[in-house]
Amino acid sequence: MVDEHVLLRNSRHLLLNEFNEKSIEFLLESRILIVGAGGLGCPAALYLATAGVKKIRWVDPDKVDISNLPRQILFSENDLNVPKVIVGKRILKKIVPTLDVDAIEEIADETNLSKLSSGCNIILDCTDRFKTRHVINKYCVKNKIPLVIGSAVGWSGQLMVVNSLERNTACYACVFEENQEFTDDPCGAFGIFSPLVGTVGLLQAGEAIKTLLKINQTTGKLLLLNALSLNFDRINLIKNTNCNVCSRFNQ
């Protein structure tokens, strides 16, 4: 039973037809793994926490750098050289004191994803590495954990929801082959429009909540955002029956 204070705090969500008291209770009980505490992870974590999610496991090995500050909105110059997840936890706890944040200063890879995702209902990939996205996608498909992938570079952003609990839906490897030639550099190597990553991070938080609550799920679609022209394009994805990831694990 959700107490009256929590219901009052979430009253604007409860005015929506798609939400009810059980929705709020489910968010309170859910645990979300966010991989990456940069331009995508900061707004995603902030909006998930304030929207009612009470358990966040946040993973990132990096420390705050002055070049991060225009787009990584939880940090200030007072936080330089401090681990991002430690700063992020402190700020989120100040905003939502009841929040449970497990801040982990690690790189997410094949060796620790099982431990990091233990007990989590959904994973947000907020990294800026092509290789890492493939590793997380493969793990989520194999273990049937919903995944929300965001990316941004230059003026261009992408958003995709992978949910292998739904049959015949595309995974990340269906769209972007793992063995294709790709320059796997962080966004800092190419430049990035600061508000773009914030927009994609917010969209990730929204899709995570909708996926958890099974509200108008967007699995099987790729959203493309051009912040320079302000164009949004949505591509309907088709599962690749020869995909070396989801065709292997989803028989």
PDB file of C-alpha atoms in Angstrom:
ATOM      1  CA  MET A   1       0.000   0.000   0.000  1.00  0.00           C
ATOM      2  CA  VAL A   2       1.427   3.368  -1.064  1.00  0.00           C
ATOM      3  CA  ASP A   3       1.283   5.985   1.662  1.00  0.00           C
ATOM      4  CA  GLU A   4      -0.558   9.286   1.240  1.00  0.00           C
ATOM      5  CA  HIS A   5       2.614  11.385   1.001  1.00  0.00           C
ATOM      6  CA  VAL A   6       3.916   9.344  -1.944  1.00  0.00           C
ATOM      7  CA  LEU A   7       0.545   9.520  -3.693  1.00  0.00           C
ATOM      8  CA  LEU A   8       0.443  13.277  -3.234  1.00  0.00           C
ATOM      9  CA  ARG A   9       3.992  13.635  -4.573  1.00  0.00           C
ATOM     10  CA  ASN A  10       3.025  11.623  -7.669  1.00  0.00           C
ATOM     11  CA  SER A  11      -0.442  13.118  -8.044  1.00  0.00           C
ATOM     12  CA  ARG A  12       0.202  14.557 -11.514  1.00  0.00           C
ATOM     13  CA  HIS A  13       1.092  11.116 -12.830  1.00  0.00           C
ATOM     14  CA  LEU A  14      -2.041   9.721 -11.217  1.00  0.00           C
ATOM     15  CA  LEU A  15      -4.132  12.180 -13.212  1.00  0.00           C
ATOM     16  CA  LEU A  16      -3.011  10.370 -16.381  1.00  0.00           C
ATOM     17  CA  ASN A  17      -5.261   7.531 -17.538  1.00  0.00           C
ATOM     18  CA  GLU A  18      -2.262   5.232 -17.966  1.00  0.00           C
ATOM     19  CA  PHE A  19      -1.200   5.513 -14.300  1.00  0.00           C
ATOM     20  CA  ASN A  20      -2.775   4.249 -11.111  1.00  0.00           C
ATOM     21  CA  GLU A  21      -1.710   3.490  -7.570  1.00  0.00           C
ATOM     22  CA  LYS A  22      -0.265   0.141  -8.656  1.00  0.00           C
ATOM     23  CA  SER A  23       1.926   1.956 -11.200  1.00  0.00           C
ATOM     24  CA  ILE A  24       3.430   4.135  -8.491  1.00  0.00           C
ATOM     25  CA  GLU A  25       3.944   1.119  -6.256  1.00  0.00           C
ATOM     26  CA  PHE A  26       5.677  -0.777  -9.071  1.00  0.00           C
ATOM     27  CA  LEU A  27       8.087   2.092  -9.713  1.00  0.00           C
ATOM     28  CA  LEU A  28       8.865   2.248  -5.995  1.00  0.00           C
ATOM     29  CA  GLU A  29       9.759  -1.448  -6.022  1.00  0.00           C
ATOM     30  CA  SER A  30      11.714  -1.445  -9.302  1.00  0.00           C
ATOM     31  CA  ARG A  31      15.498  -1.359  -9.508  1.00  0.00           C
ATOM     32  CA  ILE A  32      17.119   0.243 -12.556  1.00  0.00           C
ATOM     33  CA  LEU A  33      20.691  -0.180 -13.742  1.00  0.00           C
ATOM     34  CA  ILE A  34      22.100   2.913 -15.452  1.00  0.00           C
ATOM     35  CA  VAL A  35      25.399   2.343 -17.255  1.00  0.00           C
ATOM     36  CA  GLY A  36      27.073   5.717 -17.753  1.00  0.00           C
ATOM     37  CA  ALA A  37      26.965   8.909 -15.700  1.00  0.00           C
ATOM     38  CA  GLY A  38      27.627  11.449 -18.420  1.00  0.00           C
ATOM     39  CA  GLY A  39      25.410  13.625 -20.583  1.00  0.00           C
ATOM     40  CA  LEU A  40      22.817  10.874 -21.026  1.00  0.00           C
ATOM     41  CA  GLY A  41      23.025   9.271 -17.599  1.00  0.00           C
ATOM     42  CA  CYS A  42      22.682  12.486 -15.578  1.00  0.00           C
ATOM     43  CA  PRO A  43      19.248  13.588 -16.879  1.00  0.00           C
ATOM     44  CA  ALA A  44      18.034   9.984 -17.106  1.00  0.00           C
ATOM     45  CA  ALA A  45      18.893   9.314 -13.463  1.00  0.00           C
ATOM     46  CA  LEU A  46      17.472  12.650 -12.327  1.00  0.00           C
ATOM     47  CA  TYR A  47      14.102  12.129 -13.979  1.00  0.00           C
ATOM     48  CA  LEU A  48      13.825   8.478 -12.951  1.00  0.00           C
ATOM     49  CA  ALA A  49      14.508   9.405  -9.342  1.00  0.00           C
ATOM     50  CA  THR A  50      12.036  12.275  -9.260  1.00  0.00           C
ATOM     51  CA  ALA A  51       9.421  10.239 -11.158  1.00  0.00           C
ATOM     52  CA  GLY A  52       9.204   7.662  -8.385  1.00  0.00           C
ATOM     53  CA  VAL A  53      11.918   5.061  -8.986  1.00  0.00           C
ATOM     54  CA  LYS A  54      13.485   4.430  -5.590  1.00  0.00           C
ATOM     55  CA  LYS A  55      16.315   2.019  -6.431  1.00  0.00           C
ATOM     56  CA  ILE A  56      19.042   2.955  -8.895  1.00  0.00           C
ATOM     57  CA  ARG A  57      22.329   1.146  -9.479  1.00  0.00           C
ATOM     58  CA  TRP A  58      24.658   3.550 -11.273  1.00  0.00           C
ATOM     59  CA  VAL A  59      27.887   2.446 -12.939  1.00  0.00           C
ATOM     60  CA  ASP A  60      30.664   4.609 -14.388  1.00  0.00           C
ATOM     61  CA  PRO A  61      34.463   4.553 -13.904  1.00  0.00           C
ATOM     62  CA  ASP A  62      35.152   8.190 -14.785  1.00  0.00           C
ATOM     63  CA  LYS A  63      35.829  11.304 -12.732  1.00  0.00           C
ATOM     64  CA  VAL A  64      34.314  14.719 -13.401  1.00  0.00           C
ATOM     65  CA  ASP A  65      36.282  16.765 -15.929  1.00  0.00           C
ATOM     66  CA  ILE A  66      35.784  20.452 -16.686  1.00  0.00           C
ATOM     67  CA  SER A  67      34.838  19.615 -20.294  1.00  0.00           C
ATOM     68  CA  ASN A  68      31.885  17.577 -18.958  1.00  0.00           C
ATOM     69  CA  LEU A  69      30.147  20.513 -17.285  1.00  0.00           C
ATOM     70  CA  PRO A  70      28.190  22.002 -20.236  1.00  0.00           C
ATOM     71  CA  ARG A  71      26.121  18.813 -20.647  1.00  0.00           C
ATOM     72  CA  GLN A  72      26.498  16.679 -17.505  1.00  0.00           C
ATOM     73  CA  ILE A  73      24.021  18.657 -15.477  1.00  0.00           C
ATOM     74  CA  LEU A  74      24.507  17.179 -11.995  1.00  0.00           C
ATOM     75  CA  PHE A  75      28.140  18.311 -11.718  1.00  0.00           C
ATOM     76  CA  SER A  76      29.859  21.617 -10.954  1.00  0.00           C
ATOM     77  CA  GLU A  77      33.438  22.890 -10.843  1.00  0.00           C
ATOM     78  CA  ASN A  78      33.517  21.937  -7.167  1.00  0.00           C
ATOM     79  CA  ASP A  79      33.270  18.283  -8.257  1.00  0.00           C
ATOM     80  CA  LEU A  80      36.292  18.154 -10.565  1.00  0.00           C
ATOM     81  CA  ASN A  81      38.314  14.926 -10.260  1.00  0.00           C
ATOM     82  CA  VAL A  82      35.626  13.288  -8.086  1.00  0.00           C
ATOM     83  CA  PRO A  83      34.021  10.059  -9.396  1.00  0.00           C
ATOM     84  CA  LYS A  84      30.882  10.897 -11.348  1.00  0.00           C
ATOM     85  CA  VAL A  85      28.666   8.305  -9.689  1.00  0.00           C
ATOM     86  CA  ILE A  86      29.682   9.526  -6.219  1.00  0.00           C
ATOM     87  CA  VAL A  87      28.769  13.115  -7.087  1.00  0.00           C
ATOM     88  CA  GLY A  88      25.601  11.968  -8.829  1.00  0.00           C
ATOM     89  CA  LYS A  89      24.503   9.948  -5.824  1.00  0.00           C
ATOM     90  CA  ARG A  90      25.043  12.911  -3.499  1.00  0.00           C
ATOM     91  CA  ILE A  91      23.021  15.273  -5.687  1.00  0.00           C
ATOM     92  CA  LEU A  92      20.164  12.830  -6.274  1.00  0.00           C
ATOM     93  CA  LYS A  93      19.939  12.015  -2.555  1.00  0.00           C
ATOM     94  CA  LYS A  94      19.701  15.725  -1.808  1.00  0.00           C
ATOM     95  CA  ILE A  95      16.738  16.009  -4.198  1.00  0.00           C
ATOM     96  CA  VAL A  96      15.077  12.707  -3.198  1.00  0.00           C
ATOM     97  CA  PRO A  97      16.311  11.753   0.296  1.00  0.00           C
ATOM     98  CA  THR A  98      14.548   8.369   0.260  1.00  0.00           C
ATOM     99  CA  LEU A  99      16.336   7.289  -2.923  1.00  0.00           C
ATOM    100  CA  ASP A 100      18.534   4.185  -2.761  1.00  0.00           C
ATOM    101  CA  VAL A 101      21.537   4.739  -5.069  1.00  0.00           C
ATOM    102  CA  ASP A 102      24.191   2.075  -5.435  1.00  0.00           C
ATOM    103  CA  ALA A 103      27.142   4.004  -6.942  1.00  0.00           C
ATOM    104  CA  ILE A 104      29.738   1.723  -8.545  1.00  0.00           C
ATOM    105  CA  GLU A 105      33.024   3.013  -9.982  1.00  0.00           C
ATOM    106  CA  GLU A 106      33.556   0.315 -12.600  1.00  0.00           C
ATOM    107  CA  ILE A 107      33.532  -0.265 -16.340  1.00  0.00           C
ATOM    108  CA  ALA A 108      30.568  -2.439 -17.327  1.00  0.00           C
ATOM    109  CA  ASP A 109      31.749  -5.371 -19.436  1.00  0.00           C
ATOM    110  CA  GLU A 110      31.337  -9.116 -19.932  1.00  0.00           C
ATOM    111  CA  THR A 111      32.999  -9.869 -16.603  1.00  0.00           C
ATOM    112  CA  ASN A 112      30.657  -7.974 -14.288  1.00  0.00           C
ATOM    113  CA  LEU A 113      27.318  -7.378 -16.049  1.00  0.00           C
ATOM    114  CA  SER A 114      25.738 -10.332 -14.273  1.00  0.00           C
ATOM    115  CA  LYS A 115      26.655  -8.869 -10.887  1.00  0.00           C
ATOM    116  CA  LEU A 116      25.729  -5.318 -11.868  1.00  0.00           C
ATOM    117  CA  SER A 117      22.313  -6.260 -13.239  1.00  0.00           C
ATOM    118  CA  SER A 118      21.359  -8.591 -10.386  1.00  0.00           C
ATOM    119  CA  GLY A 119      17.837  -7.760  -9.221  1.00  0.00           C
ATOM    120  CA  CYS A 120      17.343  -5.057 -11.874  1.00  0.00           C
ATOM    121  CA  ASN A 121      14.119  -4.788 -13.861  1.00  0.00           C
ATOM    122  CA  ILE A 122      15.581  -2.785 -16.742  1.00  0.00           C
ATOM    123  CA  ILE A 123      18.930  -1.424 -17.976  1.00  0.00           C
ATOM    124  CA  LEU A 124      19.694   1.966 -19.496  1.00  0.00           C
ATOM    125  CA  ASP A 125      22.735   2.139 -21.761  1.00  0.00           C
ATOM    126  CA  CYS A 126      23.936   5.726 -21.377  1.00  0.00           C
ATOM    127  CA  THR A 127      27.471   5.071 -22.614  1.00  0.00           C
ATOM    128  CA  ASP A 128      29.280   6.544 -25.589  1.00  0.00           C
ATOM    129  CA  ARG A 129      30.995   3.385 -26.782  1.00  0.00           C
ATOM    130  CA  PHE A 130      29.806   1.214 -29.681  1.00  0.00           C
ATOM    131  CA  LYS A 131      31.505  -1.885 -28.252  1.00  0.00           C
ATOM    132  CA  THR A 132      29.900  -1.435 -24.827  1.00  0.00           C
ATOM    133  CA  ARG A 133      26.441  -1.114 -26.372  1.00  0.00           C
ATOM    134  CA  HIS A 134      26.924  -4.445 -28.106  1.00  0.00           C
ATOM    135  CA  VAL A 135      28.083  -6.115 -24.902  1.00  0.00           C
ATOM    136  CA  ILE A 136      25.070  -4.827 -22.960  1.00  0.00           C
ATOM    137  CA  ASN A 137      22.669  -5.661 -25.796  1.00  0.00           C
ATOM    138  CA  LYS A 138      23.947  -9.236 -25.971  1.00  0.00           C
ATOM    139  CA  TYR A 139      23.631  -9.683 -22.216  1.00  0.00           C
ATOM    140  CA  CYS A 140      20.100  -8.252 -22.109  1.00  0.00           C
ATOM    141  CA  VAL A 141      18.899 -10.377 -25.024  1.00  0.00           C
ATOM    142  CA  LYS A 142      20.357 -13.535 -23.508  1.00  0.00           C
ATOM    143  CA  ASN A 143      18.817 -12.840 -20.088  1.00  0.00           C
ATOM    144  CA  LYS A 144      15.603 -11.211 -21.357  1.00  0.00           C
ATOM    145  CA  ILE A 145      16.140  -7.920 -19.540  1.00  0.00           C
ATOM    146  CA  PRO A 146      14.566  -4.847 -21.209  1.00  0.00           C
ATOM    147  CA  LEU A 147      17.141  -2.336 -22.423  1.00  0.00           C
ATOM    148  CA  VAL A 148      16.869   1.348 -23.372  1.00  0.00           C
ATOM    149  CA  ILE A 149      19.774   2.529 -25.528  1.00  0.00           C
ATOM    150  CA  GLY A 150      20.580   6.183 -26.077  1.00  0.00           C
ATOM    151  CA  SER A 151      23.400   7.759 -28.028  1.00  0.00           C
ATOM    152  CA  ALA A 152      24.377  11.220 -29.209  1.00  0.00           C
ATOM    153  CA  VAL A 153      27.240  12.670 -31.210  1.00  0.00           C
ATOM    154  CA  GLY A 154      27.546  16.011 -32.942  1.00  0.00           C
ATOM    155  CA  TRP A 155      23.972  17.102 -33.661  1.00  0.00           C
ATOM    156  CA  SER A 156      22.548  13.583 -34.013  1.00  0.00           C
ATOM    157  CA  GLY A 157      20.870  11.426 -31.395  1.00  0.00           C
ATOM    158  CA  GLN A 158      19.397   7.923 -31.382  1.00  0.00           C
ATOM    159  CA  LEU A 159      17.019   6.068 -29.097  1.00  0.00           C
ATOM    160  CA  MET A 160      16.076   2.392 -29.173  1.00  0.00           C
ATOM    161  CA  VAL A 161      14.239   0.032 -26.830  1.00  0.00           C
ATOM    162  CA  VAL A 162      15.234  -3.638 -26.905  1.00  0.00           C
ATOM    163  CA  ASN A 163      12.863  -6.013 -25.147  1.00  0.00           C
ATOM    164  CA  SER A 164      13.400  -9.707 -25.782  1.00  0.00           C
ATOM    165  CA  LEU A 165      10.382 -10.511 -23.627  1.00  0.00           C
ATOM    166  CA  GLU A 166       8.441  -9.574 -26.761  1.00  0.00           C
ATOM    167  CA  ARG A 167       8.684 -12.085 -29.584  1.00  0.00           C
ATOM    168  CA  ASN A 168      10.110 -11.271 -33.002  1.00  0.00           C
ATOM    169  CA  THR A 169      11.462  -7.847 -32.108  1.00  0.00           C
ATOM    170  CA  ALA A 170      14.799  -6.457 -33.257  1.00  0.00           C
ATOM    171  CA  CYS A 171      17.809  -6.091 -30.995  1.00  0.00           C
ATOM    172  CA  TYR A 172      20.648  -3.597 -31.354  1.00  0.00           C
ATOM    173  CA  ALA A 173      22.780  -6.084 -33.311  1.00  0.00           C
ATOM    174  CA  CYS A 174      19.959  -6.534 -35.853  1.00  0.00           C
ATOM    175  CA  VAL A 175      20.403  -2.884 -36.800  1.00  0.00           C
ATOM    176  CA  PHE A 176      24.108  -2.266 -36.187  1.00  0.00           C
ATOM    177  CA  GLU A 177      26.262  -5.278 -36.915  1.00  0.00           C
ATOM    178  CA  GLU A 178      28.952  -5.870 -34.324  1.00  0.00           C
ATOM    179  CA  ASN A 179      31.678  -6.634 -36.836  1.00  0.00           C
ATOM    180  CA  GLN A 180      31.094  -3.610 -39.081  1.00  0.00           C
ATOM    181  CA  GLU A 181      33.919  -1.102 -39.316  1.00  0.00           C
ATOM    182  CA  PHE A 182      33.285   1.661 -36.829  1.00  0.00           C
ATOM    183  CA  THR A 183      35.437   4.278 -35.135  1.00  0.00           C
ATOM    184  CA  ASP A 184      34.703   3.619 -31.470  1.00  0.00           C
ATOM    185  CA  ASP A 185      35.650   6.969 -29.994  1.00  0.00           C
ATOM    186  CA  PRO A 186      33.801   8.865 -27.242  1.00  0.00           C
ATOM    187  CA  CYS A 187      31.576  11.792 -28.217  1.00  0.00           C
ATOM    188  CA  GLY A 188      34.319  14.196 -27.114  1.00  0.00           C
ATOM    189  CA  ALA A 189      36.360  13.147 -30.137  1.00  0.00           C
ATOM    190  CA  PHE A 190      33.678  14.455 -32.513  1.00  0.00           C
ATOM    191  CA  GLY A 191      32.016  17.262 -30.584  1.00  0.00           C
ATOM    192  CA  ILE A 192      28.543  17.269 -29.101  1.00  0.00           C
ATOM    193  CA  PHE A 193      25.662  19.748 -28.842  1.00  0.00           C
ATOM    194  CA  SER A 194      24.970  19.913 -25.102  1.00  0.00           C
ATOM    195  CA  PRO A 195      21.143  20.116 -25.098  1.00  0.00           C
ATOM    196  CA  LEU A 196      20.982  17.132 -27.464  1.00  0.00           C
ATOM    197  CA  VAL A 197      22.315  14.648 -24.912  1.00  0.00           C
ATOM    198  CA  GLY A 198      19.938  16.049 -22.319  1.00  0.00           C
ATOM    199  CA  THR A 199      17.021  15.472 -24.675  1.00  0.00           C
ATOM    200  CA  VAL A 200      18.029  11.888 -25.402  1.00  0.00           C
ATOM    201  CA  GLY A 201      18.634  11.181 -21.708  1.00  0.00           C
ATOM    202  CA  LEU A 202      15.159  12.449 -20.824  1.00  0.00           C
ATOM    203  CA  LEU A 203      13.663  10.283 -23.546  1.00  0.00           C
ATOM    204  CA  GLN A 204      15.514   7.279 -22.124  1.00  0.00           C
ATOM    205  CA  ALA A 205      13.978   7.908 -18.707  1.00  0.00           C
ATOM    206  CA  GLY A 206      10.534   8.170 -20.273  1.00  0.00           C
ATOM    207  CA  GLU A 207      10.887   4.973 -22.278  1.00  0.00           C
ATOM    208  CA  ALA A 208      12.227   3.133 -19.231  1.00  0.00           C
ATOM    209  CA  ILE A 209       9.150   4.092 -17.194  1.00  0.00           C
ATOM    210  CA  LYS A 210       6.787   3.220 -20.054  1.00  0.00           C
ATOM    211  CA  THR A 211       8.515  -0.110 -20.610  1.00  0.00           C
ATOM    212  CA  LEU A 212       8.371  -0.996 -16.910  1.00  0.00           C
ATOM    213  CA  LEU A 213       4.673  -0.146 -16.753  1.00  0.00           C
ATOM    214  CA  LYS A 214       3.872  -1.562 -20.217  1.00  0.00           C
ATOM    215  CA  ILE A 215       2.545   1.786 -21.436  1.00  0.00           C
ATOM    216  CA  ASN A 216       2.586   2.228 -25.229  1.00  0.00           C
ATOM    217  CA  GLN A 217       5.914   0.431 -25.588  1.00  0.00           C
ATOM    218  CA  THR A 218       8.177   1.504 -28.443  1.00  0.00           C
ATOM    219  CA  THR A 219      10.096  -1.743 -28.873  1.00  0.00           C
ATOM    220  CA  GLY A 220      11.038  -2.360 -32.488  1.00  0.00           C
ATOM    221  CA  LYS A 221      11.551   1.276 -33.432  1.00  0.00           C
ATOM    222  CA  LEU A 222      14.621   3.471 -33.863  1.00  0.00           C
ATOM    223  CA  LEU A 223      14.182   7.169 -33.131  1.00  0.00           C
ATOM    224  CA  LEU A 224      16.573   9.502 -34.922  1.00  0.00           C
ATOM    225  CA  LEU A 225      16.876  13.094 -33.719  1.00  0.00           C
ATOM    226  CA  ASN A 226      18.688  15.888 -35.530  1.00  0.00           C
ATOM    227  CA  ALA A 227      19.029  18.808 -33.114  1.00  0.00           C
ATOM    228  CA  LEU A 228      20.358  21.156 -35.813  1.00  0.00           C
ATOM    229  CA  SER A 229      17.307  20.874 -38.088  1.00  0.00           C
ATOM    230  CA  LEU A 230      15.000  19.744 -35.250  1.00  0.00           C
ATOM    231  CA  ASN A 231      13.856  16.727 -37.237  1.00  0.00           C
ATOM    232  CA  PHE A 232      12.562  13.562 -35.596  1.00  0.00           C
ATOM    233  CA  ASP A 233      12.450  10.394 -37.674  1.00  0.00           C
ATOM    234  CA  ARG A 234      11.184   7.010 -36.534  1.00  0.00           C
ATOM    235  CA  ILE A 235      12.153   3.815 -38.298  1.00  0.00           C
ATOM    236  CA  ASN A 236      10.181   0.617 -37.814  1.00  0.00           C
ATOM    237  CA  LEU A 237      12.713  -2.160 -37.302  1.00  0.00           C
ATOM    238  CA  ILE A 238      12.491  -5.708 -38.562  1.00  0.00           C
ATOM    239  CA  LYS A 239      14.142  -8.534 -36.684  1.00  0.00           C
ATOM    240  CA  ASN A 240      17.132  -9.944 -38.555  1.00  0.00           C
ATOM    241  CA  THR A 241      16.574 -13.702 -38.635  1.00  0.00           C
ATOM    242  CA  ASN A 242      20.325 -14.137 -39.162  1.00  0.00           C
ATOM    243  CA  CYS A 243      21.324 -11.869 -36.284  1.00  0.00           C
ATOM    244  CA  ASN A 244      24.238 -13.427 -34.390  1.00  0.00           C
ATOM    245  CA  VAL A 245      22.733 -12.265 -31.088  1.00  0.00           C
ATOM    246  CA  CYS A 246      18.942 -12.538 -30.879  1.00  0.00           C
ATOM    247  CA  SER A 247      18.601 -15.407 -33.375  1.00  0.00           C
ATOM    248  CA  ARG A 248      21.060 -17.299 -31.205  1.00  0.00           C
ATOM    249  CA  PHE A 249      19.480 -16.680 -27.797  1.00  0.00           C
ATOM    250  CA  ASN A 250      15.791 -16.405 -28.779  1.00  0.00           C
ATOM    251  CA  GLN A 251      15.007 -19.709 -30.323  1.00  0.00           C
TER     252      GLN A 251
END
